[in-house]
PDB file of C-alpha atoms and ligand atoms in Angstrom:
ATOM      1  CA  MET A   1       0.000   0.000   0.000  1.00  0.00           C
ATOM      2  CA  ALA A   2       1.068   3.563  -0.544  1.00  0.00           C
ATOM      3  CA  ARG A   3      -0.055   7.029   0.403  1.00  0.00           C
ATOM      4  CA  LEU A   4      -0.862   9.143  -2.627  1.00  0.00           C
ATOM      5  CA  LYS A   5      -0.356  12.870  -3.113  1.00  0.00           C
ATOM      6  CA  ILE A   6      -3.546  14.922  -2.912  1.00  0.00           C
ATOM      7  CA  LEU A   7      -4.029  17.620  -5.549  1.00  0.00           C
ATOM      8  CA  THR A   8      -4.992  21.004  -4.132  1.00  0.00           C
ATOM      9  CA  PHE A   9      -7.124  23.862  -5.490  1.00  0.00           C
ATOM     10  CA  PRO A  10      -6.594  25.555  -7.961  1.00  0.00           C
ATOM     11  CA  ASP A  11      -4.807  22.638  -9.656  1.00  0.00           C
ATOM     12  CA  PRO A  12      -6.519  22.261 -13.069  1.00  0.00           C
ATOM     13  CA  ARG A  13      -6.394  18.458 -12.781  1.00  0.00           C
ATOM     14  CA  LEU A  14      -9.150  18.732 -10.136  1.00  0.00           C
ATOM     15  CA  ARG A  15     -11.411  19.938 -12.979  1.00  0.00           C
ATOM     16  CA  ARG A  16     -11.159  16.773 -15.088  1.00  0.00           C
ATOM     17  CA  VAL A  17     -14.282  14.627 -15.445  1.00  0.00           C
ATOM     18  CA  ALA A  18     -13.629  11.032 -14.360  1.00  0.00           C
ATOM     19  CA  SER A  19     -14.396   8.049 -16.620  1.00  0.00           C
ATOM     20  CA  PRO A  20     -16.538   5.073 -15.583  1.00  0.00           C
ATOM     21  CA  VAL A  21     -14.767   1.986 -14.226  1.00  0.00           C
ATOM     22  CA  LYS A  22     -15.233  -0.908 -16.656  1.00  0.00           C
ATOM     23  CA  GLU A  23     -12.706  -3.451 -15.398  1.00  0.00           C
ATOM     24  CA  PHE A  24     -13.092  -4.839 -11.895  1.00  0.00           C
ATOM     25  CA  ASP A  25      -9.540  -6.146 -11.694  1.00  0.00           C
ATOM     26  CA  LYS A  26      -6.531  -6.240  -9.376  1.00  0.00           C
ATOM     27  CA  SER A  27      -5.484  -2.726 -10.285  1.00  0.00           C
ATOM     28  CA  LEU A  28      -8.860  -1.430  -9.063  1.00  0.00           C
ATOM     29  CA  ILE A  29      -8.311  -3.166  -5.714  1.00  0.00           C
ATOM     30  CA  LYS A  30      -4.871  -1.590  -5.433  1.00  0.00           C
ATOM     31  CA  ILE A  31      -6.208   1.899  -6.214  1.00  0.00           C
ATOM     32  CA  THR A  32      -8.916   1.612  -3.529  1.00  0.00           C
ATOM     33  CA  GLU A  33      -6.400   0.337  -0.950  1.00  0.00           C
ATOM     34  CA  ASN A  34      -4.097   3.259  -1.657  1.00  0.00           C
ATOM     35  CA  MET A  35      -6.996   5.713  -1.577  1.00  0.00           C
ATOM     36  CA  LEU A  36      -8.143   4.383   1.815  1.00  0.00           C
ATOM     37  CA  GLU A  37      -4.617   4.648   3.216  1.00  0.00           C
ATOM     38  CA  THR A  38      -4.387   8.213   1.881  1.00  0.00           C
ATOM     39  CA  MET A  39      -7.804   9.177   3.300  1.00  0.00           C
ATOM     40  CA  TYR A  40      -7.000   7.762   6.754  1.00  0.00           C
ATOM     41  CA  GLY A  41      -3.531   9.346   6.687  1.00  0.00           C
ATOM     42  CA  GLU A  42      -5.071  12.768   6.038  1.00  0.00           C
ATOM     43  CA  ASN A  43      -7.906  12.296   8.577  1.00  0.00           C
ATOM     44  CA  GLY A  44     -10.556  12.642   5.884  1.00  0.00           C
ATOM     45  CA  ILE A  45     -13.976  11.002   5.901  1.00  0.00           C
ATOM     46  CA  GLY A  46     -14.036  10.570   2.117  1.00  0.00           C
ATOM     47  CA  LEU A  47     -11.814  10.711  -0.937  1.00  0.00           C
ATOM     48  CA  ALA A  48     -12.503  10.731  -4.671  1.00  0.00           C
ATOM     49  CA  ALA A  49      -9.970   9.309  -7.135  1.00  0.00           C
ATOM     50  CA  THR A  50      -9.790  12.686  -8.922  1.00  0.00           C
ATOM     51  CA  GLN A  51      -8.129  14.126  -5.801  1.00  0.00           C
ATOM     52  CA  VAL A  52      -5.184  11.747  -6.212  1.00  0.00           C
ATOM     53  CA  ASP A  53      -4.941  12.386  -9.981  1.00  0.00           C
ATOM     54  CA  ILE A  54      -6.700   9.152 -10.955  1.00  0.00           C
ATOM     55  CA  HIS A  55      -9.532  10.123 -13.278  1.00  0.00           C
ATOM     56  CA  LYS A  56     -11.818   7.157 -12.742  1.00  0.00           C
ATOM     57  CA  ARG A  57     -15.161   7.017 -10.946  1.00  0.00           C
ATOM     58  CA  ILE A  58     -13.916   5.639  -7.617  1.00  0.00           C
ATOM     59  CA  VAL A  59     -14.800   6.929  -4.129  1.00  0.00           C
ATOM     60  CA  VAL A  60     -13.819   5.737  -0.663  1.00  0.00           C
ATOM     61  CA  MET A  61     -15.363   6.806   2.650  1.00  0.00           C
ATOM     62  CA  ASP A  62     -15.317   6.035   6.337  1.00  0.00           C
ATOM     63  CA  LEU A  63     -17.805   7.956   8.445  1.00  0.00           C
ATOM     64  CA  SER A  64     -17.335   5.818  11.569  1.00  0.00           C
ATOM     65  CA  GLU A  65     -15.968   7.243  14.814  1.00  0.00           C
ATOM     66  CA  GLU A  66     -13.474   4.378  15.189  1.00  0.00           C
ATOM     67  CA  LYS A  67     -12.292   4.582  11.573  1.00  0.00           C
ATOM     68  CA  ASN A  68     -12.977   0.897  11.109  1.00  0.00           C
ATOM     69  CA  ASN A  69     -15.747   0.985   8.505  1.00  0.00           C
ATOM     70  CA  PRO A  70     -14.166   1.574   5.081  1.00  0.00           C
ATOM     71  CA  LYS A  71     -16.652   1.898   2.224  1.00  0.00           C
ATOM     72  CA  ILE A  72     -15.871   1.705  -1.483  1.00  0.00           C
ATOM     73  CA  PHE A  73     -18.199   3.152  -4.134  1.00  0.00           C
ATOM     74  CA  ILE A  74     -17.465   2.393  -7.785  1.00  0.00           C
ATOM     75  CA  ASN A  75     -19.340   4.372 -10.465  1.00  0.00           C
ATOM     76  CA  PRO A  76     -21.472   6.186  -7.853  1.00  0.00           C
ATOM     77  CA  GLU A  77     -24.526   8.156  -9.024  1.00  0.00           C
ATOM     78  CA  PHE A  78     -27.498   9.755  -7.365  1.00  0.00           C
ATOM     79  CA  LYS A  79     -30.831  11.282  -8.187  1.00  0.00           C
ATOM     80  CA  VAL A  80     -32.647  13.876  -6.122  1.00  0.00           C
ATOM     81  CA  LEU A  81     -35.920  12.498  -4.715  1.00  0.00           C
ATOM     82  CA  ASP A  82     -37.264  15.789  -3.327  1.00  0.00           C
ATOM     83  CA  ASP A  83     -35.659  19.040  -4.434  1.00  0.00           C
ATOM     84  CA  LYS A  84     -37.451  20.970  -1.707  1.00  0.00           C
ATOM     85  CA  SER A  85     -35.818  19.022   1.105  1.00  0.00           C
ATOM     86  CA  LEU A  86     -32.411  20.613   1.721  1.00  0.00           C
ATOM     87  CA  PHE A  87     -29.682  20.065   4.288  1.00  0.00           C
ATOM     88  CA  SER A  88     -26.915  22.513   5.244  1.00  0.00           C
ATOM     89  CA  CYS A  89     -23.602  21.313   6.545  1.00  0.00           C
ATOM     90  CA  GLU A  90     -20.217  22.882   7.112  1.00  0.00           C
ATOM     91  CA  GLU A  91     -18.037  21.066   4.607  1.00  0.00           C
ATOM     92  CA  GLY A  92     -14.282  20.759   4.380  1.00  0.00           C
ATOM     93  CA  CYS A  93     -12.195  19.311   1.561  1.00  0.00           C
ATOM     94  CA  LEU A  94      -8.752  17.742   1.599  1.00  0.00           C
ATOM     95  CA  SER A  95      -8.087  19.514  -1.721  1.00  0.00           C
ATOM     96  CA  ILE A  96      -8.815  22.944  -0.177  1.00  0.00           C
ATOM     97  CA  PRO A  97      -6.961  22.782   3.141  1.00  0.00           C
ATOM     98  CA  GLY A  98      -7.995  25.222   5.850  1.00  0.00           C
ATOM     99  CA  VAL A  99     -11.317  26.152   4.244  1.00  0.00           C
ATOM    100  CA  ARG A 100     -14.714  25.257   5.694  1.00  0.00           C
ATOM    101  CA  GLU A 101     -17.922  26.432   4.064  1.00  0.00           C
ATOM    102  CA  GLU A 102     -21.587  25.986   4.859  1.00  0.00           C
ATOM    103  CA  ILE A 103     -23.057  24.272   1.783  1.00  0.00           C
ATOM    104  CA  THR A 104     -26.747  23.515   1.165  1.00  0.00           C
ATOM    105  CA  ARG A 105     -27.576  20.356  -0.783  1.00  0.00           C
ATOM    106  CA  PRO A 106     -30.560  18.104  -1.424  1.00  0.00           C
ATOM    107  CA  ASP A 107     -31.211  15.865   1.577  1.00  0.00           C
ATOM    108  CA  LYS A 108     -33.395  13.181   0.009  1.00  0.00           C
ATOM    109  CA  ILE A 109     -31.433  11.317  -2.618  1.00  0.00           C
ATOM    110  CA  LYS A 110     -31.324   7.861  -4.080  1.00  0.00           C
ATOM    111  CA  ALA A 111     -27.759   6.576  -4.389  1.00  0.00           C
ATOM    112  CA  TYR A 112     -26.523   3.965  -6.863  1.00  0.00           C
ATOM    113  CA  TRP A 113     -23.084   2.381  -7.027  1.00  0.00           C
ATOM    114  CA  GLN A 114     -21.122  -0.799  -7.660  1.00  0.00           C
ATOM    115  CA  ASP A 115     -18.825  -2.656  -5.289  1.00  0.00           C
ATOM    116  CA  ILE A 116     -15.276  -3.808  -5.970  1.00  0.00           C
ATOM    117  CA  ASP A 117     -16.640  -6.862  -7.833  1.00  0.00           C
ATOM    118  CA  GLY A 118     -19.038  -4.852 -10.008  1.00  0.00           C
ATOM    119  CA  LYS A 119     -22.165  -5.816  -8.070  1.00  0.00           C
ATOM    120  CA  ASN A 120     -24.917  -3.158  -8.142  1.00  0.00           C
ATOM    121  CA  TYR A 121     -26.330  -1.468  -5.045  1.00  0.00           C
ATOM    122  CA  GLU A 122     -28.806   1.283  -4.239  1.00  0.00           C
ATOM    123  CA  ASP A 123     -29.763   3.060  -1.038  1.00  0.00           C
ATOM    124  CA  GLU A 124     -31.322   6.239   0.337  1.00  0.00           C
ATOM    125  CA  PRO A 125     -28.508   7.763   2.402  1.00  0.00           C
ATOM    126  CA  GLU A 126     -29.279  10.475   4.968  1.00  0.00           C
ATOM    127  CA  GLY A 127     -27.424  13.201   6.822  1.00  0.00           C
ATOM    128  CA  LEU A 128     -23.636  13.223   6.562  1.00  0.00           C
ATOM    129  CA  LEU A 129     -23.585  10.164   4.285  1.00  0.00           C
ATOM    130  CA  ALA A 130     -25.850  11.932   1.768  1.00  0.00           C
ATOM    131  CA  VAL A 131     -23.676  15.074   1.987  1.00  0.00           C
ATOM    132  CA  CYS A 132     -20.427  13.173   1.559  1.00  0.00           C
ATOM    133  CA  PHE A 133     -21.802  11.092  -1.326  1.00  0.00           C
ATOM    134  CA  GLN A 134     -22.694  14.278  -3.225  1.00  0.00           C
ATOM    135  CA  HIS A 135     -19.382  15.979  -2.290  1.00  0.00           C
ATOM    136  CA  GLU A 136     -17.403  13.043  -3.711  1.00  0.00           C
ATOM    137  CA  ILE A 137     -19.479  12.792  -6.907  1.00  0.00           C
ATOM    138  CA  ASP A 138     -18.866  16.518  -7.396  1.00  0.00           C
ATOM    139  CA  HIS A 139     -15.109  15.725  -7.432  1.00  0.00           C
ATOM    140  CA  LEU A 140     -15.657  13.086 -10.137  1.00  0.00           C
ATOM    141  CA  GLU A 141     -17.396  15.801 -12.187  1.00  0.00           C
ATOM    142  CA  GLY A 142     -14.562  18.286 -11.628  1.00  0.00           C
ATOM    143  CA  LYS A 143     -16.621  20.325  -9.189  1.00  0.00           C
ATOM    144  CA  LEU A 144     -15.359  21.715  -5.872  1.00  0.00           C
ATOM    145  CA  LEU A 145     -17.046  23.242  -2.846  1.00  0.00           C
ATOM    146  CA  VAL A 146     -15.616  26.674  -3.750  1.00  0.00           C
ATOM    147  CA  ASP A 147     -17.955  26.567  -6.778  1.00  0.00           C
ATOM    148  CA  TYR A 148     -20.885  26.975  -4.353  1.00  0.00           C
ATOM    149  CA  ILE A 149     -19.599  30.214  -2.797  1.00  0.00           C
ATOM    150  CA  SER A 150     -19.337  33.752  -4.157  1.00  0.00           C
ATOM    151  CA  PRO A 151     -16.750  34.424  -6.912  1.00  0.00           C
ATOM    152  CA  LEU A 152     -15.142  37.059  -4.692  1.00  0.00           C
ATOM    153  CA  LYS A 153     -14.626  34.629  -1.836  1.00  0.00           C
ATOM    154  CA  ARG A 154     -13.424  31.939  -4.274  1.00  0.00           C
ATOM    155  CA  ASP A 155     -10.860  34.330  -5.728  1.00  0.00           C
ATOM    156  CA  ARG A 156      -9.542  35.149  -2.260  1.00  0.00           C
ATOM    157  CA  ILE A 157      -9.096  31.446  -1.513  1.00  0.00           C
ATOM    158  CA  ARG A 158      -7.374  30.933  -4.889  1.00  0.00           C
ATOM    159  CA  LYS A 159      -4.928  33.818  -4.356  1.00  0.00           C
ATOM    160  CA  LYS A 160      -4.066  32.642  -0.843  1.00  0.00           C
ATOM    161  CA  ALA A 161      -3.511  29.072  -2.066  1.00  0.00           C
ATOM    162  CA  LEU A 162      -1.235  30.213  -4.920  1.00  0.00           C
ATOM    163  CA  LYS A 163       0.815  32.356  -2.565  1.00  0.00           C
ATOM    164  CA  SER A 164       1.378  29.530  -0.081  1.00  0.00           C
ATOM    165  CA  VAL A 165       2.746  27.228  -2.822  1.00  0.00           C
ATOM    166  CA  ILE A 166       5.824  29.407  -3.390  1.00  0.00           C
TER     167      ILE A 166
HETATM  168  O1  GNR B 201     -12.796  14.946   5.204  1.00  0.00           O
HETATM  169  C1  GNR B 201     -13.784  15.487   4.694  1.00  0.00           C
HETATM  170  N1  GNR B 201     -14.755  15.981   5.501  1.00  0.00           N
HETATM  171  C2  GNR B 201     -15.981  16.443   5.038  1.00  0.00           C
HETATM  172  C3  GNR B 201     -16.788  17.149   5.912  1.00  0.00           C
HETATM  173  C4  GNR B 201     -18.025  17.619   5.514  1.00  0.00           C
HETATM  174  C5  GNR B 201     -18.472  17.353   4.236  1.00  0.00           C
HETATM  175  C6  GNR B 201     -17.675  16.658   3.335  1.00  0.00           C
HETATM  176  C7  GNR B 201     -16.439  16.195   3.745  1.00  0.00           C
HETATM  177  S1  GNR B 201     -15.460  15.295   2.634  1.00  0.00           S
HETATM  178  C8  GNR B 201     -13.865  15.652   3.228  1.00  0.00           C
HETATM  179  C9  GNR B 201     -12.803  14.836   2.501  1.00  0.00           C
HETATM  180  C10 GNR B 201     -12.776  15.249   1.061  1.00  0.00           C
HETATM  181  O2  GNR B 201     -12.253  16.252   0.644  1.00  0.00           O
HETATM  182  N2  GNR B 201     -13.385  14.462   0.221  1.00  0.00           N
HETATM  183  O3  GNR B 201     -13.439  14.773  -1.083  1.00  0.00           O
HETATM  184 NI1   NI B 202     -13.313  16.965  -1.140  1.00  0.00          NI
END
């Protein structure tokens, strides 16, 4: 296993749209193992492959207190069941260190994904799981939580991030 480097905003590679996983092979297992190690190492509750410069539709998560409940979502998708039911949550992102923003998202969603063997699942996640699921799918679409805030605020975060690189 290996820890992977996490891309940070405004790296243009975070804007790439990930491709569906078609082969459920050994290399997929290795990617998910490395992503889990990276997520745990950075104290994150979720990680999308895009964040480690792998542009495939792979997400890992662990929302448990004890960090002993790793979840793998291959080709995750969701549809909004009720666009009037919203949930606000202060979100952070490993690709935008130091930034936390209150984001409002649909609360009632139906989630679809495959497991590491390609088996299909669906569920109606709630609360933090529903938030995290949408946050990670945003990454696979090249979308970041700064896209939900004002352009002025986003520009400030971008300038600060560019300064701290040098
Ligand atoms: O570690 C993370 N915490 C978090 C908190 C609230 C809403 C979403 C998240 S996901 C984030 C890890 C991350 O950047 N995943 O892409
Ligand atoms: Ni994130």
